[in-house]
Coordinates of C-alpha atoms in Angstrom, one line a residue:
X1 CA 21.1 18.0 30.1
X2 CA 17.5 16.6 30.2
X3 CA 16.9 17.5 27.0
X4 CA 19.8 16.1 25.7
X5 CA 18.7 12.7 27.4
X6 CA 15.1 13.1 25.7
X7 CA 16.9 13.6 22.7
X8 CA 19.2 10.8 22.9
X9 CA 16.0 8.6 23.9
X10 CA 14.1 9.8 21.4
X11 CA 17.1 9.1 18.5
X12 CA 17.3 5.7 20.2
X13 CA 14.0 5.0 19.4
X14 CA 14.1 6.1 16.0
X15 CA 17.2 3.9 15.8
X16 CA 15.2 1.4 16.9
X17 CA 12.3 1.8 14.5
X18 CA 15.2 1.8 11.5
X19 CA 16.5 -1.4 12.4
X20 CA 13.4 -3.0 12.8
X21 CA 12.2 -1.7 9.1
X22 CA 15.6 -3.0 7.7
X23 CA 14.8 -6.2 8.8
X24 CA 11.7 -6.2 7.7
X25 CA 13.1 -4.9 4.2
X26 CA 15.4 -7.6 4.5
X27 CA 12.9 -10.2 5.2
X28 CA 10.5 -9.3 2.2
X29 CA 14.0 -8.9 -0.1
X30 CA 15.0 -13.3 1.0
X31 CA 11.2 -13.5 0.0
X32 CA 11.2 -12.1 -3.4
X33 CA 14.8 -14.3 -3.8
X34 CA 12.8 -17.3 -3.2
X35 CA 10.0 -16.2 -5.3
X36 CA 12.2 -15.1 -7.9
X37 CA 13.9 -18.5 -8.1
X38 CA 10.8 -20.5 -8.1
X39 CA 9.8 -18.4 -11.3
X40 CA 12.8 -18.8 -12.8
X41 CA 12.5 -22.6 -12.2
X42 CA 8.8 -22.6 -13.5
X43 CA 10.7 -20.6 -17.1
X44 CA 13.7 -23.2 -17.5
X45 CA 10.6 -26.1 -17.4
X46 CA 8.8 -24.3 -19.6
X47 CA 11.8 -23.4 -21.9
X48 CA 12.2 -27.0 -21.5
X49 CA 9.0 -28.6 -22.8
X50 CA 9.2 -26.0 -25.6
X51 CA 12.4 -27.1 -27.0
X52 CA 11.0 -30.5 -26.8
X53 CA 7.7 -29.8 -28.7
X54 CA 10.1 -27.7 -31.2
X55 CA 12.3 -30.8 -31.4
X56 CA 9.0 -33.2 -32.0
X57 CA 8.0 -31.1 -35.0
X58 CA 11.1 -30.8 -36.3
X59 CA 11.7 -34.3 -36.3
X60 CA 8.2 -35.0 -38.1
X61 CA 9.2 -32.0 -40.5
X62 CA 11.9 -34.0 -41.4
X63 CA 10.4 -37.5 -41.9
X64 CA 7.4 -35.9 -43.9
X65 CA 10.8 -34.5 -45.8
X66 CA 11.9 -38.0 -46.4
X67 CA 8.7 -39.3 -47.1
X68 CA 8.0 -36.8 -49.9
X69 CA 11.8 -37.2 -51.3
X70 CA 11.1 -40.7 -51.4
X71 CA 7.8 -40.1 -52.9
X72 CA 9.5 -38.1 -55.8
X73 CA 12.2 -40.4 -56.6
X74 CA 9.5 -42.9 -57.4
X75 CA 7.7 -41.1 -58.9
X76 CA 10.5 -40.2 -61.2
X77 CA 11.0 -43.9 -61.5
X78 CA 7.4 -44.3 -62.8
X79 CA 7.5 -42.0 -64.9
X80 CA 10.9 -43.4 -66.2
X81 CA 9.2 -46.9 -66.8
X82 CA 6.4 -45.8 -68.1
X83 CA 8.1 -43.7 -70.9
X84 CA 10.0 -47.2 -71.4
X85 CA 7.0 -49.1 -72.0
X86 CA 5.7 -46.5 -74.2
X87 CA 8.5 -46.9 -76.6
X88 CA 8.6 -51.1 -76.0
X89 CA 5.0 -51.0 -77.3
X90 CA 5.6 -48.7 -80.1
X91 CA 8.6 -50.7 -80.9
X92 CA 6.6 -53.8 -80.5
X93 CA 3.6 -52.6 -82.6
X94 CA 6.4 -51.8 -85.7
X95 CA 7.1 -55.5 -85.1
X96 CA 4.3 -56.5 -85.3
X97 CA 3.2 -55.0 -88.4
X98 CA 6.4 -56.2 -89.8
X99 CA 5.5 -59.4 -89.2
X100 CA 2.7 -59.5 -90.7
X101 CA 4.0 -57.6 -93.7
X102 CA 6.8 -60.6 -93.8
X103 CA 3.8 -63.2 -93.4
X104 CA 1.9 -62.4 -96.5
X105 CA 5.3 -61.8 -98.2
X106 CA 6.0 -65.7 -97.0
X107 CA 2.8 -66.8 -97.9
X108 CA 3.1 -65.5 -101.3
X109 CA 6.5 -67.7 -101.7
X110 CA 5.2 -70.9 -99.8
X111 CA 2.9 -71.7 -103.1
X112 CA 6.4 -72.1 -105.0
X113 CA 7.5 -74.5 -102.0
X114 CA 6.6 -78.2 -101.1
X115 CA 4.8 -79.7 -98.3
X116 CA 7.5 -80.6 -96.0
X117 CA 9.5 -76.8 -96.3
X118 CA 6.1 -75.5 -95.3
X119 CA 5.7 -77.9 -92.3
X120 CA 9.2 -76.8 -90.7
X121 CA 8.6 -73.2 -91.1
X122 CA 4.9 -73.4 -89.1
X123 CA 6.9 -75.4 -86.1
X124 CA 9.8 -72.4 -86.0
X125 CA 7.3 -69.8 -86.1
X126 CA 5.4 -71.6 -82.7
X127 CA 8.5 -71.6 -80.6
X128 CA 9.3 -67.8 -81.6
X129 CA 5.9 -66.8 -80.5
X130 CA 5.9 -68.8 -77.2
X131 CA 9.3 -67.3 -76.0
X132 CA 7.8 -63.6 -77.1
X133 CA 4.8 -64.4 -74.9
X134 CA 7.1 -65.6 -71.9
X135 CA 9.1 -62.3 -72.2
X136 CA 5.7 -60.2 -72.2
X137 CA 4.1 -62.0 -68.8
X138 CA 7.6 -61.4 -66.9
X139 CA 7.8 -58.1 -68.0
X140 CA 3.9 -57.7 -67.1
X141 CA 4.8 -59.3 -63.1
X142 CA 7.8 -56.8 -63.0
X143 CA 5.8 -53.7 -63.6
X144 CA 2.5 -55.3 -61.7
X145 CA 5.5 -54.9 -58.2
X146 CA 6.5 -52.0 -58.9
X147 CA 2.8 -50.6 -59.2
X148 CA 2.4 -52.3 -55.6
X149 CA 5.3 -50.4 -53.8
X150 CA 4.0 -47.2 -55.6
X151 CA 0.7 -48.1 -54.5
X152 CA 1.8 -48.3 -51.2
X153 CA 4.2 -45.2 -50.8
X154 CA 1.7 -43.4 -52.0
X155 CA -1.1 -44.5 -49.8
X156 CA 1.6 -43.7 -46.6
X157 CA 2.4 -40.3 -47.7
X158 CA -1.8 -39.6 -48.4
X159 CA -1.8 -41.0 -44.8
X160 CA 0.4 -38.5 -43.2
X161 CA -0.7 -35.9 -45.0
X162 CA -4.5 -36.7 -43.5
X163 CA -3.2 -37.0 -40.5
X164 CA -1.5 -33.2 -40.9
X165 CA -5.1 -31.9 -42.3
X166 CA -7.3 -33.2 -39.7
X167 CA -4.8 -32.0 -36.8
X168 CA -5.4 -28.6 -38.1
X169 CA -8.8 -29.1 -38.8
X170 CA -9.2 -30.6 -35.2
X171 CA -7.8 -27.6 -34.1
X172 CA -9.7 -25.2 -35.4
X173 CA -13.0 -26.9 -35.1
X174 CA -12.2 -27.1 -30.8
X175 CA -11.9 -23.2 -31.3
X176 CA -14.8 -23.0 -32.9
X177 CA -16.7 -25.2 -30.6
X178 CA -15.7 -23.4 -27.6
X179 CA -16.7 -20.0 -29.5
X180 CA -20.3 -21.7 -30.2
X181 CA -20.1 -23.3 -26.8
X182 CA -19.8 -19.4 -25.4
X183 CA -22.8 -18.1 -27.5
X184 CA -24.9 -21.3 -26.1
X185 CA -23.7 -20.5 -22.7
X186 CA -24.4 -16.7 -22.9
X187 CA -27.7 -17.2 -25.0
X188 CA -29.0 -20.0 -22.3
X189 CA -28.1 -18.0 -19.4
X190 CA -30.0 -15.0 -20.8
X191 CA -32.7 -17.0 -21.2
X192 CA -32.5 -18.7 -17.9
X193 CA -32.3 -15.3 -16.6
X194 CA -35.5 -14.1 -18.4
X195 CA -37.4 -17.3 -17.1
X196 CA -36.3 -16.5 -13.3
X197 CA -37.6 -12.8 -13.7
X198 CA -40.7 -14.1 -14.9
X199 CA -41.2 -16.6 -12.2
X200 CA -40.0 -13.6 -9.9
X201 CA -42.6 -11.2 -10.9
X202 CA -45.4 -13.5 -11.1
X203 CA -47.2 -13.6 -7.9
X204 CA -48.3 -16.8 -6.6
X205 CA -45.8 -19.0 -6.8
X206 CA -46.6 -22.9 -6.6
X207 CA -44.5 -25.7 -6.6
X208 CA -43.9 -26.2 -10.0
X209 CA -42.4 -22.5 -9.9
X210 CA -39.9 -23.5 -7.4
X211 CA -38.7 -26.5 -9.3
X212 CA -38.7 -24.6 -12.4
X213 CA -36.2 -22.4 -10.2
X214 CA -34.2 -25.5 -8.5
X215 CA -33.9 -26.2 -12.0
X216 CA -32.8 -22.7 -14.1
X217 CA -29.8 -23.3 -10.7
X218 CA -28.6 -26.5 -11.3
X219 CA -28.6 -25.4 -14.9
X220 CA -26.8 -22.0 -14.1
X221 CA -24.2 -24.0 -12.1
X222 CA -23.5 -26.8 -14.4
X223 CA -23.4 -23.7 -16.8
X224 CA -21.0 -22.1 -14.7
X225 CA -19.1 -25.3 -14.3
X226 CA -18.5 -25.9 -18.1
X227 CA -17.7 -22.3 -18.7
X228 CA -14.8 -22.3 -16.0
X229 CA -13.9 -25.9 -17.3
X230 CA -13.2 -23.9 -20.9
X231 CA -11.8 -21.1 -19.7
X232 CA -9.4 -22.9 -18.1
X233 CA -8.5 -24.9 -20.9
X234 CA -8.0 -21.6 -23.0
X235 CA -6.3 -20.1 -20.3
X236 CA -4.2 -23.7 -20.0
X237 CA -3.7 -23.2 -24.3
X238 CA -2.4 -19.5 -24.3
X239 CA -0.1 -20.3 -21.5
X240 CA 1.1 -22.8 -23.9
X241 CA 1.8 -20.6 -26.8
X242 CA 2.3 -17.4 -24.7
X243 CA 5.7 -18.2 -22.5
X244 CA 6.6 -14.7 -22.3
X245 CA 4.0 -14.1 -19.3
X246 CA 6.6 -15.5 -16.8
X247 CA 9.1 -12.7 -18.1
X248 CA 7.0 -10.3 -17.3
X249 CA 6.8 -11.5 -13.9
X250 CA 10.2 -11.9 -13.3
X251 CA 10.5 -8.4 -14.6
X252 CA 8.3 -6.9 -12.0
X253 CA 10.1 -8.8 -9.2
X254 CA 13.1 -7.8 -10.7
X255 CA 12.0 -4.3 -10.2
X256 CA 10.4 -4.3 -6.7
X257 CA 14.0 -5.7 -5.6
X258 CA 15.6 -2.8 -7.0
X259 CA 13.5 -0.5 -5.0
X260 CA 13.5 -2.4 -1.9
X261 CA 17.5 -1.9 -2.0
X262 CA 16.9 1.7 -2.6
X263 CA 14.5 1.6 0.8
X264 CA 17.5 0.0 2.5
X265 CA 20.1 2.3 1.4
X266 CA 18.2 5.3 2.5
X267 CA 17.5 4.0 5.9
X268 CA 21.5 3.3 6.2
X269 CA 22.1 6.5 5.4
X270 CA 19.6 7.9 7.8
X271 CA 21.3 5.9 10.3
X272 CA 24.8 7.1 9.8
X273 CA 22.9 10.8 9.9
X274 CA 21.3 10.0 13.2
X275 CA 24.6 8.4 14.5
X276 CA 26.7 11.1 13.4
X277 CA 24.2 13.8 15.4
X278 CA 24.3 11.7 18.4
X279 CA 28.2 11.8 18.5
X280 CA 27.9 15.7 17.2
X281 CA 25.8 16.4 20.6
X282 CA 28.1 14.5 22.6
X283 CA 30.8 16.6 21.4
X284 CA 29.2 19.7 22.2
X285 CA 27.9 18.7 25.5
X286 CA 31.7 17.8 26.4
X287 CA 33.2 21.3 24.8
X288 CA 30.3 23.7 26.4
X289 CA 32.1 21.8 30.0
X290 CA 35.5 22.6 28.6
X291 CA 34.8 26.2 28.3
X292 CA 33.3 26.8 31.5
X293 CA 36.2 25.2 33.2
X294 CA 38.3 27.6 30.4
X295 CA 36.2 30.5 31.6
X296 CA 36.4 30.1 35.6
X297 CA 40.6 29.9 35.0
X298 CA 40.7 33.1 33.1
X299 CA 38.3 35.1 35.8
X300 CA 40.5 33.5 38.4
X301 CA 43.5 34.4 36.4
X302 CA 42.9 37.9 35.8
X303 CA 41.5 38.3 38.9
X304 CA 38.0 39.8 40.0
X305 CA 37.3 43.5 40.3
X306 CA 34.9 44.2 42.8
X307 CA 33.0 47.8 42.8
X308 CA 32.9 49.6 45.8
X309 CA 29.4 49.8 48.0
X310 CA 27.9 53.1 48.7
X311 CA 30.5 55.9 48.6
X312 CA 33.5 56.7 46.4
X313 CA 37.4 55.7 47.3
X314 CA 39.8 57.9 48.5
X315 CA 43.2 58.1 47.9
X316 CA 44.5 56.6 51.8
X317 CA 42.1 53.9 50.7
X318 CA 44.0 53.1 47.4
X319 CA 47.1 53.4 49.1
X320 CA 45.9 51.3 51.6
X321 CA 44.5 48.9 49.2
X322 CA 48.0 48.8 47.3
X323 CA 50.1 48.3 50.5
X324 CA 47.9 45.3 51.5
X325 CA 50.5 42.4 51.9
X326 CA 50.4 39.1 49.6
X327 CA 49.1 37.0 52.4
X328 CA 45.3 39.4 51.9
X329 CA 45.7 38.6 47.9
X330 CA 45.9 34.6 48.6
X331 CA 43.1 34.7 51.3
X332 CA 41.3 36.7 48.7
X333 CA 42.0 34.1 45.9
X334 CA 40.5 31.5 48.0
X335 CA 37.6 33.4 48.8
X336 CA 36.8 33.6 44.9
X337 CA 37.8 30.1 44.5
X338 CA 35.1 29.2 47.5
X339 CA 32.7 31.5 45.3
X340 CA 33.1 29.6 42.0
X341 CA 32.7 26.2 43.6
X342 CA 29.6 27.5 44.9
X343 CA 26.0 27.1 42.8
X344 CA 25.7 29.8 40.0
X345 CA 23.4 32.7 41.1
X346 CA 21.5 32.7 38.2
X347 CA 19.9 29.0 39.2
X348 CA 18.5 30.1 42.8
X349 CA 15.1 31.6 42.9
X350 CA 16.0 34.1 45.8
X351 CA 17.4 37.7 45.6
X352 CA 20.9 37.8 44.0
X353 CA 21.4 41.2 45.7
X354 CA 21.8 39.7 49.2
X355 CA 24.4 37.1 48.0
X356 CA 26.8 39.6 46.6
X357 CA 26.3 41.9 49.3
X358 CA 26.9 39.2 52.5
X359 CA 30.3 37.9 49.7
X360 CA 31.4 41.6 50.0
X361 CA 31.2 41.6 53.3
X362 CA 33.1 39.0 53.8
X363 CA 36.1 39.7 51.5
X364 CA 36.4 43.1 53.2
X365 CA 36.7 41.5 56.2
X366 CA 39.1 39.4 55.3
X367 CA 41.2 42.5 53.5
X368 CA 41.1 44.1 56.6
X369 CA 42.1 41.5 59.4
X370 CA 45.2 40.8 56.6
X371 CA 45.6 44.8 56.9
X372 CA 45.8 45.1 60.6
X373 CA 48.3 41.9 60.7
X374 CA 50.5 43.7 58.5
X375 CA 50.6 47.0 60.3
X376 CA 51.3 44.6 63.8
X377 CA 53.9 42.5 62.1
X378 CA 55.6 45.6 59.9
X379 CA 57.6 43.3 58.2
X380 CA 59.2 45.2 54.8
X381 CA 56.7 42.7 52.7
X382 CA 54.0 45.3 53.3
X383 CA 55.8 47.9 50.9
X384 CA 55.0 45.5 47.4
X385 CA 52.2 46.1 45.4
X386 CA 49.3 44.0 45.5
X387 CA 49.5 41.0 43.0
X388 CA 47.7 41.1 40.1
X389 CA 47.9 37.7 38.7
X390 CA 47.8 33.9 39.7
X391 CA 51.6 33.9 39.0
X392 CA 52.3 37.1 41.3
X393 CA 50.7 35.0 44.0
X394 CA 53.1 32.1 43.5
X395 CA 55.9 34.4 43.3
X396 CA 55.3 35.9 46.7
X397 CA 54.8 32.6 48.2
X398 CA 58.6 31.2 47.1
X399 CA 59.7 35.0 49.2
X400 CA 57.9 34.9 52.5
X401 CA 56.9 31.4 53.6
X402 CA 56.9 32.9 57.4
X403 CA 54.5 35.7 57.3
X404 CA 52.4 33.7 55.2
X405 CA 52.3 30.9 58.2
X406 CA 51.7 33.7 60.5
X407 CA 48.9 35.4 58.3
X408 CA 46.9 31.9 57.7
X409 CA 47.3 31.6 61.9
X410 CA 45.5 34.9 62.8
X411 CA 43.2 35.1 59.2
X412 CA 40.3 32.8 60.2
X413 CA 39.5 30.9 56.6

């Protein structure tokens, strides 16, 4: 039994133990929850600003678009108008030459004509040449616009596409200063670390050595300061175009969750074990009881042999023994009783041999005071055999009630 309870204890504890882990485990699981969500948090703001840089460029994809439709159609339109004014001149140059043809051909005939003919023909050929130099300046202003908004267009689109350039080109010269910026740094720093060796190893130093050496550190430091300033900016950059980091992370939490539920359904299980072996040893404890009890009712059922002390048995003995009335079997039943409520033997530290022998004793006495009241009394009980069994005892109760009254009177218990 006390090892039972140390067991029990122990299991207790370890019961214990498991319940404070899976709280624990429980604790660190709301933890990663909370960290989990704040990362996911962090990604949909990240996805966010993405989609609205992608958005940004699209949109300017899209007006440059435009602007270079635009830019075509006038250009189409130019080239349009100036194949038109090619043919005008080359039209107007046939004229031209026409005319002149037609002038020498007129001048040939006006020697025929008079004075006055000739006068009419110079005012007609003024007006014609004043309305043909009126249609030339409008046409001139018409085409001096359209140069203007082609002009213009064309001085936007050379805009934007500048603009385009020199982002890239800004780009890539801030990489390559903060490349050249590295080299300085690294170059500078080796040399600052040459310079303090030197001043190190040289053995008197003076005052102008330890400024030169307050100096190479407040040089190292604001070295140190720019170069964290820049990596931070390049780390700040690939965050920027790297997005995928914050997966990764997610991932791993993802993945210490899963085995922190694995922890917790292994210590459930070892707690259902332990429970089950607790209620396993309480059964046994209770069935080891049950067959002691089972044990003493089957000894008392039976009955209890006892082996003679000292010398053999003879037959007047047997007889005697089997003419012993029923009232000796009960005392004897009760004196077997008394010995099974009694302390095991095994349990005492003293000699078992004196127990037995004083128990003999007694029960002999007994068997013979039963013996003599029989032979007093001679009632015709004393012919039955001696009962063998529990239920021979009962039986022989429900016959004689008298002589047993008389037996338990004279029998001292």
């Amino acid at each position: 039994m006390y090892f039972l309870t140390m067991a029990a204890q122990e299991e207790l504890f370890q019961m214990k133990i498991i319940t404070e882990l899976s709280n624990q485990a429980v604790h660190e699981y709301e933890g990663l929850q909370r960290e989990h969500e704040r990362a996911t948090m962090e990604c949909q703001r990240m996805e966010a600003e993405r989609d609205e840089a992608i958005k940004r460029l699209e949109e300017f994809q899209k007006v440059s678009h435009m602007v270079i439709e635009e830019v075509n159609s006038i250009q189409d339109n130019l080239d349009i108008e100036r194949t038109c004014r090619q043919s005008v001149e080359a039209l107007a140059s046939k004229l031209n030459r026409q005319n002149c043809s037609l002038k020498r051909k007129s001048m040939l005939y006006l020697a025929h004509l008079g004075p006055e003919t000739i006068a009419e023909i110079g005012l007609e050929d003024e007006e014609e040449e004043e309305e043909s130099v009126d249609t030339q300046v409008e046409k001139e202003c018409f085409s001096a616009h359209c140069r203007s908004t082609i002009t213009e267009l064309k001085k936007k689109l050379e805009l934007t596409l500048e603009e385009k350039k020199q982002a890239t080109i800004d780009h890539e010269a801030t990489r390559e200063e903060l490349s050249d910026i590295r080299e300085e740094m690294l170059v500078e720093q080796k040399k600052l670390n040459r310079q303090s060796q030197i001043l190190l190893k040289s053995s008197s130093p003076s005052e102008a050595l330890q400024a030169a050496l307050t100096d190479v550190t407040r040089l190292t430091q604001a070295l140190e300061s720019q170069r964290l300033v820049h990596q931070q900016q390049m780390k700040g950059i690939e965050e920027q175009l790297r997005g995928s980091e914050l997966h990764k992370e997610v991932l791993a939490l993802q993945r210490k969750l899963e085995l922190l539920a694995e922890e917790k359904r292994e210590h459930e299980e070892r707690c259902s074990t332990a429970k089950v072996e607790a209620k396993d040893l309480k059964f046994t404890e209770m069935d080891i009881r049950q067959q002691a009890v089972d044990e003493m009712m089957q000894r008392i059922k039976r009955g209890v042999h006892l082996r003679p002390v000292g010398q053999a048995p003879n037959k007047t003995k047997l007889v005697q023994r089997e003419r012993v009335p029923s009232n000796s079997a009960i005392q004897e039943l009760k004196g077997i009783l008394d010995t099974f409520k009694r302390p095991s033997p095994h349990l005492k530290v003293g000699s078992p041999s004196t127990n037995t022998e004083s128990e003999l004793e007694r029960v002999l006495q007994r068997r013979r005071g039963a013996f003599k009241t029989s032979q007093e009394s001679c009632s015709p009980s004393s012919s039955r055999p001696f009962p063998s069994s529990v239920l021979d005892v009962t039986r022989v109760r429900g016959d004689q009630p008298q002589t047993k009254q008389t037996s338990q009177d004279s029998v001292p218990l």
